[in-house]
Short mmCIF file of C-alpha atoms in Angstrom, two decimals:
data_model
loop_
_atom_site.label_atom_id
_atom_site.label_comp_id
_atom_site.label_asym_id
_atom_site.label_seq_id
_atom_site.Cartn_x
_atom_site.Cartn_y
_atom_site.Cartn_z
CA MET A 25 52.68 -4.80 18.70
CA LEU A 26 50.63 -1.80 18.75
CA SER A 27 47.60 -3.08 17.41
CA ARG A 28 44.52 -5.42 17.32
CA SER A 29 44.14 -7.78 20.31
CA ASN A 30 43.67 -10.62 17.63
CA SER A 31 47.21 -10.00 16.43
CA ARG A 32 49.04 -8.32 19.50
CA THR A 33 50.32 -11.78 20.15
CA LYS A 34 51.58 -12.48 16.92
CA LYS A 35 53.56 -9.44 16.24
CA LYS A 36 54.78 -8.90 19.50
CA ASN A 37 57.97 -9.05 18.42
CA ARG A 38 58.07 -5.89 16.96
CA ALA A 39 56.73 -3.73 19.93
CA LEU A 40 60.16 -2.58 20.79
CA SER A 41 61.88 -2.87 17.15
CA ILE A 42 60.72 -3.30 13.28
CA ARG A 43 63.75 -4.85 12.47
CA SER A 44 63.38 -8.25 13.88
CA ASN A 45 60.05 -8.92 11.89
CA LYS A 46 60.68 -6.87 8.74
CA ASN A 47 61.85 -9.68 6.38
CA LYS A 48 58.85 -11.64 7.29
CA ASP A 49 56.35 -9.01 6.76
CA SER A 50 58.03 -7.79 3.31
CA SER A 51 57.57 -11.89 2.19
CA SER A 52 53.37 -11.60 3.00
CA GLY A 53 50.75 -12.21 0.72
CA GLY A 54 49.22 -10.15 -1.40
CA GLY A 55 46.01 -8.47 -1.07
CA ARG A 56 42.50 -10.37 0.19
CA HIS A 57 40.82 -9.58 -3.41
CA GLY A 58 41.20 -11.42 -6.28
CA PHE A 59 39.60 -11.82 -9.80
CA SER A 60 35.70 -12.95 -9.35
CA LEU A 61 32.68 -13.41 -11.90
CA ASN A 62 31.23 -10.50 -9.74
CA SER A 63 33.09 -8.23 -11.83
CA LEU A 64 31.14 -9.42 -14.69
CA ARG A 65 27.45 -8.93 -13.02
CA GLY A 66 27.17 -5.14 -13.35
CA THR A 67 25.77 -5.56 -17.18
CA VAL A 68 23.02 -7.90 -15.83
CA GLN A 69 21.80 -5.95 -13.11
CA PRO A 70 18.09 -5.20 -12.85
CA GLU A 71 17.67 -1.25 -13.47
CA LEU A 72 16.45 -0.71 -9.95
CA SER A 73 19.64 -1.83 -8.34
CA LYS A 74 22.06 -0.76 -10.82
CA LYS A 75 23.12 2.38 -9.24
CA LEU A 76 23.86 1.29 -5.63
CA TYR A 77 25.49 -1.87 -7.21
CA LYS A 78 28.08 0.51 -8.87
CA LEU A 79 28.61 2.29 -5.43
CA ILE A 80 29.10 -0.96 -3.82
CA LYS A 81 31.47 -1.87 -6.56
CA SER A 82 33.27 1.61 -6.20
CA GLU A 83 33.81 1.31 -2.16
CA ASN A 84 35.38 -2.31 -2.86
CA HIS A 85 37.76 -0.38 -4.43
CA LEU A 86 38.17 2.19 -1.88
CA ILE A 87 38.54 -0.62 0.79
CA GLN A 88 41.47 -1.74 -1.36
CA CYS A 89 43.29 1.80 -1.44
CA TYR A 90 43.08 1.68 2.38
CA GLU A 91 44.65 -1.94 2.55
CA ASN A 92 47.42 -0.48 0.19
CA ALA A 93 48.01 2.58 2.20
CA GLY A 94 48.38 -0.02 4.99
CA LYS A 95 51.32 -1.74 3.19
CA GLU A 96 53.01 1.07 1.93
CA ARG A 97 53.27 2.62 5.40
CA LEU A 98 54.56 -1.04 6.65
CA SER A 99 57.17 -0.55 3.80
CA VAL A 100 58.19 3.12 4.51
CA ALA A 101 58.89 2.09 8.21
CA THR A 102 60.98 -0.88 7.59
CA GLN A 103 62.94 1.55 4.88
CA LEU A 104 63.37 4.17 7.79
CA SER A 105 64.79 1.20 10.13
CA ASP A 106 67.03 0.03 8.12
CA TRP A 107 68.19 3.63 6.97
CA GLY A 108 68.78 4.38 10.44
CA GLU A 109 70.90 1.62 11.60
CA ALA A 110 73.18 2.28 8.29
CA THR A 111 73.90 5.54 9.55
CA ASN A 112 75.88 4.08 12.57
CA ASP A 113 74.74 6.52 14.70
CA ASP A 114 73.26 5.12 17.87
CA ALA A 115 70.95 7.91 18.61
CA ILE A 116 69.68 8.13 14.89
CA SER A 117 69.49 4.20 14.73
CA ASP A 118 67.20 4.19 18.18
CA VAL A 119 65.05 6.91 17.33
CA SER A 120 64.21 5.70 13.65
CA ASP A 121 63.42 1.91 14.53
CA LYS A 122 61.12 3.46 16.94
CA ILE A 123 59.42 6.13 15.09
CA GLY A 124 59.46 2.78 12.47
CA VAL A 125 57.12 0.80 14.68
CA LEU A 126 55.22 3.47 15.38
CA LEU A 127 54.71 3.93 11.52
CA SER A 128 53.74 0.34 10.98
CA GLU A 129 50.95 0.65 13.57
CA LEU A 130 49.58 3.40 11.73
CA GLY A 131 49.87 1.28 8.72
CA GLU A 132 47.65 -1.54 10.88
CA GLN A 133 44.91 0.89 11.52
CA GLU A 134 44.64 1.69 7.76
CA ASP A 135 44.08 -2.31 7.66
CA VAL A 136 41.74 -2.34 10.55
CA TYR A 137 39.70 0.95 8.69
CA ALA A 138 39.35 -1.05 5.79
CA HIS A 139 37.88 -4.27 7.07
CA ASN A 140 35.50 -1.68 9.09
CA ILE A 141 34.32 0.02 5.83
CA ASP A 142 34.27 -3.28 4.68
CA ASP A 143 31.67 -4.45 7.22
CA SER A 144 29.59 -1.21 6.45
CA ARG A 145 29.59 -2.27 2.46
CA ALA A 146 27.84 -5.30 3.68
CA VAL A 147 25.21 -3.70 4.91
CA LEU A 148 24.26 -1.73 2.07
CA LYS A 149 24.35 -4.80 0.25
CA ALA A 150 20.82 -5.72 1.85
CA ILE A 151 19.39 -2.48 0.04
CA ARG A 152 20.61 -3.55 -3.06
CA ASN A 153 19.37 -7.32 -2.55
CA THR A 154 16.12 -5.50 -1.83
CA GLU A 155 16.00 -3.36 -4.99
CA LYS A 156 17.10 -6.49 -7.14
CA SER A 157 13.86 -8.56 -5.78
CA VAL A 158 11.34 -5.85 -6.30
CA GLN A 159 11.94 -5.14 -9.84
CA PRO A 160 10.23 -8.18 -10.84
CA SER A 161 7.34 -7.16 -8.97
CA ARG A 162 7.41 -4.03 -11.24
CA ASP A 163 8.15 -5.15 -13.95
CA HIS A 164 5.33 -8.12 -13.45
CA LYS A 165 2.85 -4.88 -13.02
CA ALA A 166 3.97 -2.91 -16.20
CA LYS A 167 3.51 -6.17 -18.26
CA ILE A 168 -0.25 -6.67 -17.27
CA ALA A 169 -0.88 -3.03 -17.55
CA ASP A 170 0.55 -2.96 -20.81
CA GLU A 171 -1.32 -6.20 -21.93
CA ILE A 172 -4.27 -4.28 -20.95
CA ALA A 173 -3.96 -1.23 -23.17
CA LYS A 174 -2.75 -3.48 -26.38
CA LEU A 175 -5.95 -5.29 -25.81
CA LYS A 176 -8.42 -2.17 -25.67
CA ALA A 177 -6.69 -1.31 -28.49
CA LYS A 178 -7.51 -4.19 -30.77
CA GLU A 179 -10.03 -6.05 -28.98
CA PRO A 180 -11.94 -4.06 -26.18
CA GLN A 181 -14.84 -6.44 -25.97
CA SER A 182 -12.86 -9.46 -25.35
CA ALA A 183 -13.34 -11.31 -22.21
CA ARG A 184 -9.95 -11.70 -21.45
CA LEU A 185 -9.90 -7.92 -20.16
CA VAL A 186 -11.97 -9.09 -17.10
CA THR A 187 -8.72 -11.73 -16.13
CA LEU A 188 -6.27 -9.55 -16.68
CA GLU A 189 -7.66 -6.42 -14.64
CA GLN A 190 -8.03 -9.14 -11.94
CA GLU A 191 -4.72 -9.84 -12.16
CA LEU A 192 -3.38 -6.14 -12.64
CA VAL A 193 -5.35 -5.67 -9.05
CA ARG A 194 -3.50 -8.24 -7.36
CA ALA A 195 -0.08 -7.43 -9.18
CA GLU A 196 -0.54 -4.28 -7.81
CA ALA A 197 -1.32 -4.53 -4.08
CA GLU A 198 1.61 -7.31 -4.25
CA ASN A 199 3.91 -4.45 -5.36
CA LEU A 200 2.54 -1.90 -2.86
CA VAL A 201 3.92 -4.85 -0.49
CA ALA A 202 7.28 -4.68 -1.81
CA GLU A 203 7.62 -1.17 -2.44
CA ALA A 204 6.90 -0.83 1.29
CA GLN A 205 9.55 -4.40 2.41
CA LEU A 206 12.09 -1.63 0.45
CA THR A 207 11.88 2.13 1.77
CA ASN A 208 11.76 0.11 5.20
CA ILE A 209 14.96 -1.55 4.85
CA THR A 210 16.61 1.15 2.90
CA ARG A 211 16.25 3.78 5.65
CA GLN A 212 17.21 1.43 8.26
CA LYS A 213 20.38 -0.17 6.73
CA LEU A 214 21.28 3.23 5.17
CA LYS A 215 21.46 4.52 8.71
CA GLU A 216 23.18 1.59 10.30
CA ALA A 217 25.55 1.33 7.10
CA TYR A 218 27.03 5.04 7.51
CA ALA A 219 26.82 5.01 11.36
CA ALA A 220 29.07 2.30 11.50
CA GLU A 221 31.43 3.88 8.68
CA PHE A 222 31.53 7.36 10.92
CA ALA A 223 32.17 5.06 13.67
CA ALA A 224 34.98 3.52 12.29
CA THR A 225 36.80 6.89 11.11
CA ILE A 226 37.00 8.27 14.54
CA GLU A 227 38.24 5.36 15.63
CA ARG A 228 40.80 5.74 13.00
CA ALA A 229 41.56 9.21 13.15
CA GLU A 230 41.75 9.02 17.34
CA LYS A 231 44.04 6.02 17.33
CA GLN A 232 46.19 8.25 14.72
CA ILE A 233 46.56 10.94 17.33
CA ILE A 234 47.60 8.72 19.87
CA LEU A 235 50.37 7.59 17.92
CA ALA A 236 51.38 10.84 16.25
CA ARG A 237 51.53 12.17 19.78
CA HIS A 238 53.68 9.45 21.21
CA GLY A 239 56.05 9.65 18.03
CA ARG A 240 56.96 13.51 18.83
CA ARG A 241 57.77 12.30 22.47
CA ILE A 242 59.95 9.87 20.98
CA LEU A 243 61.36 12.78 18.37
CA ASN A 244 62.37 15.07 21.74
CA LEU A 245 64.74 12.13 22.78
CA LEU A 246 66.92 13.21 19.89
CA ASP A 247 69.70 15.91 20.41
CA ASP A 248 69.84 18.12 17.44
CA THR A 249 72.49 20.41 18.95
CA PRO A 250 74.90 21.75 16.10
CA VAL A 251 78.65 20.17 16.52
CA VAL A 252 81.83 22.02 15.45
CA PRO A 253 84.61 19.91 13.24
CA GLY A 254 86.42 17.30 15.87
CA ASP A 255 83.99 17.63 18.58
CA VAL A 256 82.32 14.47 20.08
CA ARG A 257 78.42 14.35 20.75
CA PRO A 258 77.49 12.88 23.81
CA ALA A 259 76.32 9.28 23.92
CA TYR A 260 72.97 8.54 23.56
CA GLU A 261 70.90 7.27 26.91
CA HIS A 262 67.64 7.34 26.13
CA SER A 263 67.15 3.60 25.10
CA ASN A 264 65.00 2.84 27.84
CA GLN A 265 62.85 6.20 27.50
CA ALA A 266 62.12 5.19 24.05
CA ARG A 267 60.96 1.77 24.59
CA GLN A 268 58.61 3.31 27.69
CA ILE A 269 57.41 5.80 25.15
CA LEU A 270 56.02 2.41 22.80
CA ASN A 271 54.99 0.68 25.86
CA ASP A 272 52.41 4.06 26.72
CA ALA A 273 51.37 4.07 23.14
CA GLU A 274 50.21 0.34 23.43
CA ASP A 275 48.69 1.08 26.59
CA ASP A 276 46.70 3.94 25.25
CA LEU A 277 45.48 2.03 22.28
CA LYS A 278 44.42 -0.78 24.90
CA ASP A 279 42.47 1.94 26.95
CA TRP A 280 40.91 3.66 23.66
CA GLN A 281 37.14 3.34 23.94
CA HIS A 282 34.50 4.71 21.55
CA GLU A 283 32.57 7.71 22.68
CA LEU A 284 30.14 8.53 20.45
CA GLU A 285 27.07 10.35 19.82
CA ASP A 286 24.04 7.79 19.88
CA VAL A 287 22.41 7.30 16.12
CA PRO A 288 18.91 5.87 17.81
CA SER A 289 17.04 3.54 15.07
CA SER A 290 13.05 3.01 15.11
CA ALA A 291 13.26 0.35 12.50
CA HIS A 292 11.85 -2.64 14.42
CA LEU A 293 11.35 -5.10 11.61
CA GLU A 294 9.42 -8.31 11.41
CA PRO A 295 11.26 -11.14 9.22
CA ASN A 296 8.82 -9.90 6.07
CA LEU A 297 10.39 -6.43 6.72
CA MET A 298 7.00 -5.02 7.94
CA PRO A 299 6.86 -2.84 11.20
CA ARG A 300 5.91 -4.87 14.42
CA GLU A 301 2.83 -2.83 14.85
CA GLN A 302 2.17 -2.68 11.32
CA HIS A 303 -1.84 -1.52 9.83
CA ASN A 304 -2.10 -4.65 7.33
CA ILE A 305 -3.27 -3.56 4.14
CA PRO A 306 -6.67 -5.15 3.76
CA GLN A 307 -6.79 -9.04 2.66
CA SER A 308 -9.59 -7.69 -0.13
CA GLU A 309 -6.83 -5.63 -1.81
CA ILE A 310 -4.10 -8.21 -1.82
CA GLY A 311 -6.17 -11.48 -2.50
CA ASP A 312 -6.25 -14.60 -0.51
CA GLU A 313 -3.43 -16.30 -2.42
CA SER A 314 -0.47 -13.34 -2.33
CA VAL A 315 2.51 -14.89 -0.26
CA LEU A 316 5.50 -12.72 0.81
CA HIS A 317 8.91 -14.68 1.37
CA HIS A 318 11.97 -12.88 2.52
CA GLN A 319 15.08 -14.81 1.92
CA HIS A 320 18.18 -13.75 3.90
CA ALA A 321 21.73 -13.30 1.54
CA GLN A 322 23.45 -16.13 1.96
CA GLY A 323 26.93 -15.93 3.70
CA SER A 324 26.87 -12.47 4.67
CA SER A 325 26.54 -10.32 7.68
CA ASP A 326 26.39 -6.62 9.12
CA ILE A 327 27.67 -4.77 11.68
CA GLY A 328 25.62 -3.20 13.87
CA VAL A 329 26.19 0.77 15.03
CA ASP A 330 27.25 -0.88 18.40
CA GLY A 331 30.03 -3.23 16.81
CA SER A 332 27.92 -6.42 17.53
CA ARG A 333 27.09 -8.85 14.61
CA ILE A 334 23.72 -8.89 13.01
CA SER A 335 22.01 -10.76 10.29
CA SER A 336 21.70 -8.95 7.08
CA GLY A 337 18.58 -8.38 5.37
CA GLY A 338 18.60 -10.33 2.57
CA SER A 339 16.54 -10.41 -1.07
CA VAL A 340 12.92 -10.02 -1.07
CA THR A 341 10.36 -11.61 -3.44
CA THR A 342 7.00 -12.02 -3.55
CA GLY A 343 5.04 -15.09 -3.82
CA GLN A 344 2.52 -14.90 -6.95
CA PRO A 345 -1.12 -15.43 -7.02
CA LEU A 346 -3.00 -18.14 -8.36
CA ASP A 347 -3.56 -18.06 -12.40
CA SER A 348 -1.37 -15.28 -12.59
CA TYR A 349 1.87 -14.29 -14.54
CA ALA A 350 4.83 -16.16 -13.58
CA PRO A 351 8.15 -14.98 -14.27
CA SER A 352 10.36 -17.06 -16.70
CA GLU A 353 13.00 -19.30 -15.22
CA SER A 354 15.69 -17.10 -16.20
CA GLU A 355 14.37 -13.99 -14.92
CA ALA A 356 13.94 -15.70 -11.35
CA THR A 357 17.49 -17.16 -11.53
CA ARG A 358 18.69 -13.70 -12.21
CA SER A 359 16.83 -12.09 -9.24
CA GLN A 360 18.68 -14.38 -6.53
CA VAL A 361 22.07 -13.69 -7.87
CA VAL A 362 23.88 -12.14 -4.94
#
């Protein structure tokens, strides 16, 4: 089969004809996407991550469209082959079957592309997870500032003001770190995600061109010279050539390689999403008790620009200083939802 190496052996019988495998293909299962509680999470997303959450959901729909397009390509290819066989014309039968093979491979390329977009989409989740983690830090700082404003209005001489103002200093320093983490991961992952998606787009386009050019070669084997009633067309003698064209197409797909301009990255981050050589924020601003935690998203991995799999950045939370406000259990639970 003219396809990815991991499916070439399974579909090898379709290399010369689509008809030998049409029944099995038509009975294959549905898409990989099923109903999930994930579809209900949009209403409980923190304000900071709502827009990216919606974008990621939209990309999921886009992926399904490409998967469906691949299935429709295979359906059309099978129907073309069946029709050609029913014409009882050896030339049309052979040419339509070989074109069906190429069309089915175009469908396979749509499926590969869908999976590559899905990998790119997974990279964006690292930004979304970090946004969700920064929201509690923003809310905590805003809550303390609001309490101070209310207390100054009601009891400007209250001794609690000193405690709250110290707490606000710690909260602002903690938020400063969280915001730096967010901007670091956002720039890195945005660049990585769309570099991977554009690379996948180029691969899909160039492989489609390869298949389309070989498809035109097959069409040249069909003699469309008009005949008058009573004339008999010469026998079709290009079966071997048609098979060789399919072999050529498969070889070209095997030999295809990426030829891309580099998209260099200067993002060299520590596990806490800070630069490896950073100018640390003075300890006096942060407080001795401030702790940073980097939590990796479970069960997710990203695809690097070079095609290698790398661990995706997960959610980031900032530890609470001693004697300071701590989020409720329900808030903490929501901040960890993937």
